[in-house]
CSV table of C-alpha atoms in Angstrom, one decimal:
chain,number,residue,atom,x,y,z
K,1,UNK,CA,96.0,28.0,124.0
K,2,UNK,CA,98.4,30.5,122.5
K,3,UNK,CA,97.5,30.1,118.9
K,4,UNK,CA,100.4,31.3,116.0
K,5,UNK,CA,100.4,35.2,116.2
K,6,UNK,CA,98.5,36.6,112.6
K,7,UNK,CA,100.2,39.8,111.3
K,8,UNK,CA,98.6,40.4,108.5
K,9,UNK,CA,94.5,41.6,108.7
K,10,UNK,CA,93.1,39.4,106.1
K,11,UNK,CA,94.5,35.8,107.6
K,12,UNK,CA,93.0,37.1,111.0
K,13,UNK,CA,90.1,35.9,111.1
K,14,UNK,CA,91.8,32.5,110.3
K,15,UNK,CA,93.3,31.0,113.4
K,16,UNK,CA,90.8,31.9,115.9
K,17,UNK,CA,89.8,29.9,119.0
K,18,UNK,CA,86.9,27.3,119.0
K,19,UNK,CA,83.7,29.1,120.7
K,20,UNK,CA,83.9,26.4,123.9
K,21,UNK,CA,87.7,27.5,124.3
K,22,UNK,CA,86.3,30.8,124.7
K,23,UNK,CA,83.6,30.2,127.1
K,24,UNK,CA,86.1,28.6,129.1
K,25,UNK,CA,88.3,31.1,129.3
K,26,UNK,CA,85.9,33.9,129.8
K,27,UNK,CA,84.7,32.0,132.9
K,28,UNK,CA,88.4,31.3,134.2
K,29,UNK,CA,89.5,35.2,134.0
K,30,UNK,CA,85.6,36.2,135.6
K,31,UNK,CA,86.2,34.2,138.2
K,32,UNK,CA,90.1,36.1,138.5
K,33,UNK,CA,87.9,39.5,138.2
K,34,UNK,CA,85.2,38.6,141.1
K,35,UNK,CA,88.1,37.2,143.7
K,36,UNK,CA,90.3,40.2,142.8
K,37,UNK,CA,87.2,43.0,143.2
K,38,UNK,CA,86.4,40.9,146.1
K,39,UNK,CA,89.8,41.1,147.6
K,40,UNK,CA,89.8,45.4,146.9
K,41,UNK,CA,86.2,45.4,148.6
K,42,UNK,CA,86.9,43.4,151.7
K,43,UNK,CA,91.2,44.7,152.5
K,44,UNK,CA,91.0,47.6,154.8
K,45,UNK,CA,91.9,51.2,153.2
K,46,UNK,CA,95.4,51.9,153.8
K,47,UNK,CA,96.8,54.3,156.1
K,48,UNK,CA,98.3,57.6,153.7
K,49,UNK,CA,101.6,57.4,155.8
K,50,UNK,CA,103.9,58.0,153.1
K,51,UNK,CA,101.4,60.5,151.6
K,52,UNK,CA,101.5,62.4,154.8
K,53,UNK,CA,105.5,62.3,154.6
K,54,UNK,CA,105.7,63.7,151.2
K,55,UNK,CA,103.5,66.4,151.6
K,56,UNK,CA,105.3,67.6,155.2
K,57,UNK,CA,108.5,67.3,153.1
K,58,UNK,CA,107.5,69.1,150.5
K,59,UNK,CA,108.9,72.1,151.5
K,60,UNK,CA,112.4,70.9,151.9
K,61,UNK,CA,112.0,69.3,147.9
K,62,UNK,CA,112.7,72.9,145.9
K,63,UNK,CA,109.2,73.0,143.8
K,64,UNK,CA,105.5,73.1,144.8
K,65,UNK,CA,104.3,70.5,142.9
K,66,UNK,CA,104.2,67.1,144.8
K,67,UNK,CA,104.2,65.0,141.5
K,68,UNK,CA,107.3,66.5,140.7
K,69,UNK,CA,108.8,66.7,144.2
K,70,UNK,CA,108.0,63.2,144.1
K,71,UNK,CA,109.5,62.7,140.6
K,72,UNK,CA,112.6,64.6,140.6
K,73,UNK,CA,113.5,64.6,144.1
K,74,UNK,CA,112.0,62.0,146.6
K,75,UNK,CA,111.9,59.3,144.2
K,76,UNK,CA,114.6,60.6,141.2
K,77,UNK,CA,115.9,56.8,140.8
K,78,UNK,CA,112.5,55.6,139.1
K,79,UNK,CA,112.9,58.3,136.7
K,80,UNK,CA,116.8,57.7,136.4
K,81,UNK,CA,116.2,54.5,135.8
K,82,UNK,CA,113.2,55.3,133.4
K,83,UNK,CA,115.2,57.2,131.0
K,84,UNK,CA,117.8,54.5,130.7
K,85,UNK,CA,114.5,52.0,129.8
K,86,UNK,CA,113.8,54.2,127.4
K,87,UNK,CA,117.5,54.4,125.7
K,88,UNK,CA,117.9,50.6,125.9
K,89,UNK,CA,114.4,50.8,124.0
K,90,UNK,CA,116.4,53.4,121.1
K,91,UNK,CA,119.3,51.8,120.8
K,92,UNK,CA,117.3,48.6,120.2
K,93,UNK,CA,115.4,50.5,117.9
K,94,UNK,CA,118.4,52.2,115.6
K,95,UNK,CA,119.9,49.0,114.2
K,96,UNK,CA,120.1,50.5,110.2
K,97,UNK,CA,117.5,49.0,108.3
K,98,UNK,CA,119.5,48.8,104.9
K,99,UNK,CA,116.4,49.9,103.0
K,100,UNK,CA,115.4,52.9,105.1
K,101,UNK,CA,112.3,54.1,102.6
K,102,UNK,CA,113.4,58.0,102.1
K,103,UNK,CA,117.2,57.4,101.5
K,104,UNK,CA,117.5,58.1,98.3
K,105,UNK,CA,115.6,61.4,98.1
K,106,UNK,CA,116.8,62.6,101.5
K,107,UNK,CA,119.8,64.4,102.7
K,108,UNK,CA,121.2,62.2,105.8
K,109,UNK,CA,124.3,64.4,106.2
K,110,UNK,CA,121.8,66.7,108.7
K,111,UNK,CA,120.0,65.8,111.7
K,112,UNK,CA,116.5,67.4,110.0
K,113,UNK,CA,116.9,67.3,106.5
K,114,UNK,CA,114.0,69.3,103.7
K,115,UNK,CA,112.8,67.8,101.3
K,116,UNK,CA,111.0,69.7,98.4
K,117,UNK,CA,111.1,66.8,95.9
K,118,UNK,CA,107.8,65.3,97.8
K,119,UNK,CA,104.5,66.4,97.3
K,120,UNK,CA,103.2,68.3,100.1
K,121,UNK,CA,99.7,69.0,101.2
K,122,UNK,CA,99.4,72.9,101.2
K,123,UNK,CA,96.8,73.7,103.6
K,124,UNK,CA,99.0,71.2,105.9
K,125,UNK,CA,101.9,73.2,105.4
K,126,UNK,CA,100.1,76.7,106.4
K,127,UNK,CA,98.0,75.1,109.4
K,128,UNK,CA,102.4,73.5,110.6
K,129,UNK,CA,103.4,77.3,110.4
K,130,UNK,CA,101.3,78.1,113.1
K,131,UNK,CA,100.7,74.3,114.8
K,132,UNK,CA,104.5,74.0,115.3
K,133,UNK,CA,105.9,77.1,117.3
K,134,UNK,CA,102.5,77.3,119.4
K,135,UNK,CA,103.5,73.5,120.5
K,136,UNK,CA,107.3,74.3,121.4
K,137,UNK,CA,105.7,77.3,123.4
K,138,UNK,CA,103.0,74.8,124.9
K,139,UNK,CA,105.7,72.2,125.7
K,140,UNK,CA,108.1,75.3,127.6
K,141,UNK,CA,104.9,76.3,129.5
K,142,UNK,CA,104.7,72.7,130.5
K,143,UNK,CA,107.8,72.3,131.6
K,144,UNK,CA,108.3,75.5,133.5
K,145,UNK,CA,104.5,75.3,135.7
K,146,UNK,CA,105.5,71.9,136.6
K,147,UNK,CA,107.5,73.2,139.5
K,148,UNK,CA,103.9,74.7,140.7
K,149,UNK,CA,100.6,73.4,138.7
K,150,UNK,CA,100.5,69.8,136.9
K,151,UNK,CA,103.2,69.8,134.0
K,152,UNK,CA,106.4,68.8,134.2
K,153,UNK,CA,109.6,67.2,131.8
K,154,UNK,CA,107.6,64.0,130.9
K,155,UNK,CA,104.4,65.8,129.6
K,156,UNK,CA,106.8,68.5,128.0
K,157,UNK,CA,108.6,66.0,126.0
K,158,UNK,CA,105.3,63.9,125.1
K,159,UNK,CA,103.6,67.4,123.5
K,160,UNK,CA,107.2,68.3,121.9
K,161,UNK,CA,107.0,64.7,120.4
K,162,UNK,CA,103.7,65.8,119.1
K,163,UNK,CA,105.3,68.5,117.5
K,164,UNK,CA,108.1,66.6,116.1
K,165,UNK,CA,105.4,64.0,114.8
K,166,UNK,CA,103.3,66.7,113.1
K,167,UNK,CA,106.4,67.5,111.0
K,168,UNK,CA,107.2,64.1,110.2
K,169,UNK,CA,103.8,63.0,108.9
K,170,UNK,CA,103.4,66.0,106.6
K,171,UNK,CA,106.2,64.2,105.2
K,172,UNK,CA,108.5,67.3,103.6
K,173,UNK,CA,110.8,67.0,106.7
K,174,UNK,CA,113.4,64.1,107.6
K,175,UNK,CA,114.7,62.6,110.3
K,176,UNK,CA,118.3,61.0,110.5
K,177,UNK,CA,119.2,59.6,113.7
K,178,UNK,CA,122.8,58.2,112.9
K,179,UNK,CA,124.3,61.7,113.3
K,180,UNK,CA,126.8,62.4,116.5
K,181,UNK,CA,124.1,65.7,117.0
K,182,UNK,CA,121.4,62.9,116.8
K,183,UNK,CA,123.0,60.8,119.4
K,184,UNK,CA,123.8,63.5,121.6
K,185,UNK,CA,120.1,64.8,122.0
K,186,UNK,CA,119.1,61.2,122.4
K,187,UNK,CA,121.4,60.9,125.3
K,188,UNK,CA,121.2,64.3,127.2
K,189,UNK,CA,119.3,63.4,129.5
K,190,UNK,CA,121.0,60.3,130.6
K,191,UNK,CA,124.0,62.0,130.9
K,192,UNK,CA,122.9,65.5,132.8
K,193,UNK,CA,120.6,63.2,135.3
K,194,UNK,CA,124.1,60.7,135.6
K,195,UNK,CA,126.5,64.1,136.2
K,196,UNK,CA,124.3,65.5,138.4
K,197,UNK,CA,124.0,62.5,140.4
K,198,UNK,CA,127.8,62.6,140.5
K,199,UNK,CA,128.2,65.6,141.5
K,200,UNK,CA,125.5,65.3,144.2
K,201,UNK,CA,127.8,62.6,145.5
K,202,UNK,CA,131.2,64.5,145.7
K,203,UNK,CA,129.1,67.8,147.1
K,204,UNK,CA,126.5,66.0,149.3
K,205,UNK,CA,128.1,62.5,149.8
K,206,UNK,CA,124.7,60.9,148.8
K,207,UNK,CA,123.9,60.1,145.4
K,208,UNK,CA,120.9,61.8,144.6
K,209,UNK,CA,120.2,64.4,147.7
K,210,UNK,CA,120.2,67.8,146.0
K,211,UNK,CA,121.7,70.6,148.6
K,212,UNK,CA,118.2,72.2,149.5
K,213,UNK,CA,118.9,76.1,148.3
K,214,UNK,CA,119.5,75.2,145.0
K,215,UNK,CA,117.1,72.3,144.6
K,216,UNK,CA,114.6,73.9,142.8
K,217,UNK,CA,117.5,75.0,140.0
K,218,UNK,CA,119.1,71.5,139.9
K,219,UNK,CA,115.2,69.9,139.3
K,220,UNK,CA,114.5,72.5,136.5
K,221,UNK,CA,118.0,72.2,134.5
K,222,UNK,CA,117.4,68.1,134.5
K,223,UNK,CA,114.2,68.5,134.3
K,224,UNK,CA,115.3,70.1,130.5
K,225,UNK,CA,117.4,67.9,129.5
K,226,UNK,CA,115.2,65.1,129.9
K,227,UNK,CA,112.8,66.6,128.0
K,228,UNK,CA,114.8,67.2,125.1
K,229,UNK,CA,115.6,63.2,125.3
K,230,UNK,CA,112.3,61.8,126.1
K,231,UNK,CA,111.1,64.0,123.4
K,232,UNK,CA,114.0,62.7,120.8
K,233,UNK,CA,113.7,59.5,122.1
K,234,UNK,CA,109.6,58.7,122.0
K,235,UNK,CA,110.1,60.8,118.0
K,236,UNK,CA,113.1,58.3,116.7
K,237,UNK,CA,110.4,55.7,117.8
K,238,UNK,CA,108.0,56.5,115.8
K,239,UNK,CA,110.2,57.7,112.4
K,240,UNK,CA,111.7,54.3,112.5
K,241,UNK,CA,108.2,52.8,112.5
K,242,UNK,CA,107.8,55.0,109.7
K,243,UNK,CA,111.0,54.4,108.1
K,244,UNK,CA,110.5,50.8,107.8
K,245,UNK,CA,109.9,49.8,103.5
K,246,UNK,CA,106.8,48.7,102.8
K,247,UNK,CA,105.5,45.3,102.1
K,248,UNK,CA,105.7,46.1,97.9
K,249,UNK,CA,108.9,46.6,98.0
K,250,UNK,CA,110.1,43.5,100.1
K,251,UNK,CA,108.6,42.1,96.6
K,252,UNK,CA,110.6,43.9,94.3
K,253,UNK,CA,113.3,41.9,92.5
D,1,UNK,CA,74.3,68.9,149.2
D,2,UNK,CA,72.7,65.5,149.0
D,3,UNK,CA,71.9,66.7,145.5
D,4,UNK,CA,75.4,67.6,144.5
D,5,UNK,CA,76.7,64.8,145.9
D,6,UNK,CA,74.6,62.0,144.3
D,7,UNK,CA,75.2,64.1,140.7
D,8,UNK,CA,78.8,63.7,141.2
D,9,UNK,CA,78.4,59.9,142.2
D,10,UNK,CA,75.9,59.0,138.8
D,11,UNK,CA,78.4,60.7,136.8
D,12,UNK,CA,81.7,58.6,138.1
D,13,UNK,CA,78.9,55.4,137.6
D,14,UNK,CA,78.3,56.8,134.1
D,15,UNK,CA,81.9,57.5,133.2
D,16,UNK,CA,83.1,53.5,134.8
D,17,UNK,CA,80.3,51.8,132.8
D,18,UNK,CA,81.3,53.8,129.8
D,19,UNK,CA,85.0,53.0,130.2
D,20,UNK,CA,84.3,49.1,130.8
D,21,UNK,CA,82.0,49.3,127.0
D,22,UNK,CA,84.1,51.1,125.3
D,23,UNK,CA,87.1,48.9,126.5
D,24,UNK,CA,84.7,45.7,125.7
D,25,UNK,CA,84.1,47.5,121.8
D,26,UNK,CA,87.5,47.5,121.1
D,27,UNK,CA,88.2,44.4,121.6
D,28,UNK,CA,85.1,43.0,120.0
D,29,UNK,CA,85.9,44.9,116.8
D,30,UNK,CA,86.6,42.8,113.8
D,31,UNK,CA,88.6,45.5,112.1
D,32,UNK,CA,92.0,46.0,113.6
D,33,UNK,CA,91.1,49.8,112.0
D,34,UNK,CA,88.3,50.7,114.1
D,35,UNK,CA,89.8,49.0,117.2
D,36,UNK,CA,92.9,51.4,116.9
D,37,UNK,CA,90.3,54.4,116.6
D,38,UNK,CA,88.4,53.0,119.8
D,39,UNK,CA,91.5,52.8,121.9
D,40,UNK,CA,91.4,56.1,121.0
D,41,UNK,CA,88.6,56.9,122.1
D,42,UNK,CA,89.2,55.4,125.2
D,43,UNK,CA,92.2,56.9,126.0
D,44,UNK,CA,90.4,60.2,125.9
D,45,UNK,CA,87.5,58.7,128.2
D,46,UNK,CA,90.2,57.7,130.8
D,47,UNK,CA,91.5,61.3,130.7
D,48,UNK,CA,88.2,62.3,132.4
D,49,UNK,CA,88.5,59.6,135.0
D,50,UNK,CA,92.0,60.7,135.7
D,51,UNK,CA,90.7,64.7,136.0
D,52,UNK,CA,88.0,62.7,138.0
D,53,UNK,CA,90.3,61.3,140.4
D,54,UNK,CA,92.6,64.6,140.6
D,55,UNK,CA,95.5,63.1,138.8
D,56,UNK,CA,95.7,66.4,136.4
D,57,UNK,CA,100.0,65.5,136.1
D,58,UNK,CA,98.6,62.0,134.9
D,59,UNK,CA,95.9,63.4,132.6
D,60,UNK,CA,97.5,65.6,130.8
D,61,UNK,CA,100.5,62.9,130.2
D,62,UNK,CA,97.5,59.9,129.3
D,63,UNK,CA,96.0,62.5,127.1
D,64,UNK,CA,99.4,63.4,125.2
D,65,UNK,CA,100.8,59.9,125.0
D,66,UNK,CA,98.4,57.8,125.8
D,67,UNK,CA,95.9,59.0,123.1
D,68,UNK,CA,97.6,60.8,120.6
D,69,UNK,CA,100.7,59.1,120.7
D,70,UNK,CA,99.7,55.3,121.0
D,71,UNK,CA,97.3,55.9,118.5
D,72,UNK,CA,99.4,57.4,115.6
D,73,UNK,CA,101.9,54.7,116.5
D,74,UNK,CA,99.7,52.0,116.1
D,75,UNK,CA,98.1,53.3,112.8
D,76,UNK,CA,101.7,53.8,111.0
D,77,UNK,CA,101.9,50.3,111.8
D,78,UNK,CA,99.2,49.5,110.6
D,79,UNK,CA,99.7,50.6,107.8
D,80,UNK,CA,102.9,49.2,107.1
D,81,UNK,CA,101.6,46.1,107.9
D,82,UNK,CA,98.3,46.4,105.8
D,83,UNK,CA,98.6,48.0,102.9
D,84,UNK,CA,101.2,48.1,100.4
D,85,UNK,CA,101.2,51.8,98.8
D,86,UNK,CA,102.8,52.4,95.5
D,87,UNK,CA,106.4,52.6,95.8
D,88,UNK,CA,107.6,56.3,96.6
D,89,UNK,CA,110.0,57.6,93.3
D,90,UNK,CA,111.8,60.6,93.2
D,91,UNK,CA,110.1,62.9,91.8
D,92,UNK,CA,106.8,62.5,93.9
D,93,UNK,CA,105.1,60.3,96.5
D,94,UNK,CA,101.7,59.5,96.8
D,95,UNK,CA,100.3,58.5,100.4
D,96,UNK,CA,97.1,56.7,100.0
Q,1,UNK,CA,85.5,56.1,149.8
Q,2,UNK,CA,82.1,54.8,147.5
Q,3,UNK,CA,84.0,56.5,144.3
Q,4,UNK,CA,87.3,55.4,145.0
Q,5,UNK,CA,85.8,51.8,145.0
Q,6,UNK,CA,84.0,51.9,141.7
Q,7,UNK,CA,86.9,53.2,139.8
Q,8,UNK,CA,89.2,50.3,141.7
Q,9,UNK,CA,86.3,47.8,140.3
Q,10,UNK,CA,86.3,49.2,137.1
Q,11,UNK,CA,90.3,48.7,136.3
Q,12,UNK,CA,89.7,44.8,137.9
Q,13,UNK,CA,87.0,44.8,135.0
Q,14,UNK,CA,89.8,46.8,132.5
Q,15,UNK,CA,92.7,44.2,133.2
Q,16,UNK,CA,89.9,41.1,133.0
Q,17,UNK,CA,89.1,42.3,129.3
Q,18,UNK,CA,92.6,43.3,129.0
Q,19,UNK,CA,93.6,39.6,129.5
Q,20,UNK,CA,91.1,37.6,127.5
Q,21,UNK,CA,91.7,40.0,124.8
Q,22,UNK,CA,95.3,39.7,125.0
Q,23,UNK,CA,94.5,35.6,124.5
Q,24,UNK,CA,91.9,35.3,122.2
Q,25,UNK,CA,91.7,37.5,120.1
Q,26,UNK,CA,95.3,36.8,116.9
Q,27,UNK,CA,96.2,40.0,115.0
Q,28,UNK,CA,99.4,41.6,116.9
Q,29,UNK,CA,98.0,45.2,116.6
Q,30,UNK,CA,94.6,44.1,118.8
Q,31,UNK,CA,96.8,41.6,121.6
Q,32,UNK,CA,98.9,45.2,121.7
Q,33,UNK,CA,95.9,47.5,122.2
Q,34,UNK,CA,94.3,44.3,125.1
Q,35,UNK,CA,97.7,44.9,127.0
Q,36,UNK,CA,97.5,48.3,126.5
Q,37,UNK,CA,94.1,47.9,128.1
Q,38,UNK,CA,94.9,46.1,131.0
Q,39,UNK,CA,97.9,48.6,131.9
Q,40,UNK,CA,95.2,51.3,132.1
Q,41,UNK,CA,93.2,49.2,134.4
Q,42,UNK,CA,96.2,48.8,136.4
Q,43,UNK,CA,96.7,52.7,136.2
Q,44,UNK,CA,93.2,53.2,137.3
Q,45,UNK,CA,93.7,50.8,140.6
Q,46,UNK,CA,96.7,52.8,141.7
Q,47,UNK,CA,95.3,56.2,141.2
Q,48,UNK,CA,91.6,55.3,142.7
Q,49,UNK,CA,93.6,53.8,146.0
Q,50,UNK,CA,95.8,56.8,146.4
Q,51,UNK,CA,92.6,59.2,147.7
Q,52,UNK,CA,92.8,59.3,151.1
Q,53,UNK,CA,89.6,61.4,151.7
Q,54,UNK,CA,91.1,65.3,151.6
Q,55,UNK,CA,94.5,64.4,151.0
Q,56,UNK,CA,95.9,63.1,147.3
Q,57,UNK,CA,99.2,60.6,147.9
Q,58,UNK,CA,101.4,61.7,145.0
Q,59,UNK,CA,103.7,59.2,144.6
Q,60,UNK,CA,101.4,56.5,142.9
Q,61,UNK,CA,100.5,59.5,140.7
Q,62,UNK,CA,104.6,60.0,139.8
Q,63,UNK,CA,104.6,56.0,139.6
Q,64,UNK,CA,101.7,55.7,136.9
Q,65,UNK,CA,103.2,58.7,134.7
Q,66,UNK,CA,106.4,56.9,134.7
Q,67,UNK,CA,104.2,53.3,133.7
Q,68,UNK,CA,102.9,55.4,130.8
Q,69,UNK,CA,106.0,56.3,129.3
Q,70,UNK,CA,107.8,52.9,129.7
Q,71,UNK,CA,104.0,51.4,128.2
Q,72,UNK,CA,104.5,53.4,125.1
Q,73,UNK,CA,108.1,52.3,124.7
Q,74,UNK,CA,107.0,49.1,125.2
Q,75,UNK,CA,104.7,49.0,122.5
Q,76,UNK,CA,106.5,50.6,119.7
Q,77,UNK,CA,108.8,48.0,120.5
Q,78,UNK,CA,106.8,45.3,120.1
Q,79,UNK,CA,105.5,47.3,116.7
Q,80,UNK,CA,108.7,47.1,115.4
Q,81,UNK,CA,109.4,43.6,116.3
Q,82,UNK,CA,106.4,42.9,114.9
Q,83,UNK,CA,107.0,45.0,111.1
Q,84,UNK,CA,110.7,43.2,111.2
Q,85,UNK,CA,109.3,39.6,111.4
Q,86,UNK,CA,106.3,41.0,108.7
Q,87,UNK,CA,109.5,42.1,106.5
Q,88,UNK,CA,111.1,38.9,106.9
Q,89,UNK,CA,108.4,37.1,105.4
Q,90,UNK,CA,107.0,34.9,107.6
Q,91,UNK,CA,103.5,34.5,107.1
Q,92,UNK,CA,102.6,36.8,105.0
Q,93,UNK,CA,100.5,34.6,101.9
Q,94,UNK,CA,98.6,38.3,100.7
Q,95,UNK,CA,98.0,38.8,97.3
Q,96,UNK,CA,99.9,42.0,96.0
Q,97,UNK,CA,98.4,43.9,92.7
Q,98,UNK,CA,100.5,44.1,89.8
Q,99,UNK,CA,100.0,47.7,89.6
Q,100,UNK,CA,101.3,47.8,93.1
Q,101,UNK,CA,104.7,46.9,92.6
């Protein structure tokens, strides 16, 4: 059933399942869909108890925001835990590939390295100058409302990896992500999230129950930091995509 | 009321059947090129649902990541994996 | 209660694509984008179940915005599995051009 997995476009359409196998399993997973929309149809709604807890709690949880309340407070291991996911994911990610494509012409001895040896698009330079400082400004706005409207660290750090994208793709800017500065910003907010946890647990004597008047200060500052990492994090994903060498010169002798 | 009500309810129909065909094109698409640029799409349409169903923390997130993010990952790689571009020298680089 | 129930039925309809995407179809970039697919029907089951009428439960909302950030990690993981094993050499019989090396 699980037929060798095609990575290159023009062998795809090579390797493709018979029509009957098709039919066959088309009818399996409708038969999945009907029993699993007849299952939603038929189970009674569910009471909103713990909706109705959250929201009488709210008050207790430092911000306005439920979502955040939720996040940062009520439920702070998932996102604990979330940010580790996403560090096992970058160190996975930073083994050194020993042909990274920009090496030569780059300077790795900085974290964000210029270089004017590439050709750059000049309109895309002129529309960066303004694209890049309105996004940081977007991405602080984010992160401050989300104590009181929608926003908060994760959508801050996905619109400051916009940013950080923008500047990679016009291609006159490098990233190096070997640097200790690299590693730090990769790690911050692990490591505030982790201390504040700890110190939560001297202070409070349970792990992650903030004292209540200075909740809302304790959400925002680890609320920054993992910003800054999810941000770094989600952006070394993507330049090591990017930094991989390309098929032509796997070929070169 | 009524009126309001039913407007509300053939636009959620509208925006589900579009989701479920524009999930279906994707898939169907020979070229992995215009799949990527369909997920897209998609991405965007689930946005609305997610305004739809008040989820504005989720929407905004979906609409950051899910669409603009995704996507650019998926077309780097792409890339990478489709088309060998001319070697990148020294002096200049030419992304085709 | 009628909307909440469409937009359930719609992200049953999401995964079912999702999954006979993610099976038939062979190129790495489309099974990626069919999983993809059937985590946003997922998403959509959550959030459509956690109306309640008036009220709006927030912590499936807090649970699908953390699914979407571990989803994207995820992926360009499996990306960059994917252009390591491409690098590697296996399978790849393509012609190159002279005039691209």
């Amino acid at each position: 059933m699980f037929r060798k997995l095609i990575l290159s476009e023009s062998l795809s359409s090579q390797n493709e399942m018979t029509l009957l196998t098709r039919c066959a399993l088309a009818l399996v997973i409708s038969i999945l869909t009907i029993g699993l929309s007849a299952a939603l149809i038929l189970s009674p709604k569910a009471e909103p108890v713990l909706a109705i807890e959250a929201l009488d709690k709210l008050a207790l949880s430092g911000v306005e925001n439920p979502v955040t309340a939720v996040l940062l407070n009520f439920r702070s291991y998932d996102t604990l835990l979330e940010i580790a996911v996403l560090l096992i994911v970058a160190v996975t990610m930073s083994t050194p590939s020993n042909k990274q494509m920009n090496q030569s012409a780059a300077d790795t001895s900085r974290w964000l390295s210029v270089n004017d040896a590439q050709f750059v698009h000049p309109i895309l330079t002129a529309l960066l100058r303004w694209l890049i400082p309105l996004g940081i400004l977007l991405s602080g706005y984010l992160l401050w409302t989300g104590a009181y409207l929608p926003g908060g660290a994760f959508q801050a750090g996905a619109v400051l990896t916009g940013v950080g994208v923008a500047l990679a793709v016009a291609g006159r800017h490098h990233f190096t992500w070997h640097l200790f500065i690299a590693r730090f910003v990769l790690t911050v907010g692990l490591i505030a999230f982790v201390a504040m946890a700890a110190g939560n647990a001297l202070a409070t004597g349970i792990v992650l129950q903030y004292p209540i008047e200075h909740a809302g200060l304790i959400i925002l500052l680890v609320e920054l930091a993992a910003t800054i990492s999810i941000a770094a994090i989600l952006l070394m994903l993507f330049t090591q995509i990017t930094a991989l060498p390309n098929t032509s010169e796997r070929l070169k002798p | 009321m009524v009126i309001i009500v039913s407007i509300e309810l053939w636009m959620d129909v509208l925006l589900a059947v579009s989701t479920v065909l524009l999930a279906g094109l994707t898939l169907a698409a020979r070229n992995v090129f215009t799949a990527i640029v369909l997920y897209v799409c998609l991405g965007l349409l689930v946005t609305i649902i997610w305004v739809r169903l008040n989820a504005w923390d989720v929407a905004i997130a979906e609409a950051a990541i899910g669409a603009g993010l995704t996507g650019a990952l998926l077309l780097m790689a792409w890339r990478r994996l489709n088309h060998p571009v001319i070697v990148p020298s020294k002096d200049a680089k030419d992304v085709s | 209660m009628t909307h909440d129930l469409l937009f359930s039925i719609t992200g049953v309809v999401l995964i079912g694509i999702g999954l006979f995407g993610s099976v038939a179809s062979t190129h790495i970039i489309k099974k990626l984008i069919a999983i993809n697919i059937m985590g946003l029907g997922i998403f959509m089951i959550f959030l459509s179940t956690a109306r309640h009428g008036m009220i709006t439960d927030p912590i499936p909302h807090a649970v699908v915005l953390t699914g979407i950030v571990v989803a994207i990690a995820g992926t360009s993981l499996c990306l960059w599995l994917a252009l390591k094993i491409h690098l590697l050499g296996e399978d790849t019989t393509e012609e190159v051009n002279a005039n691209d090396v």
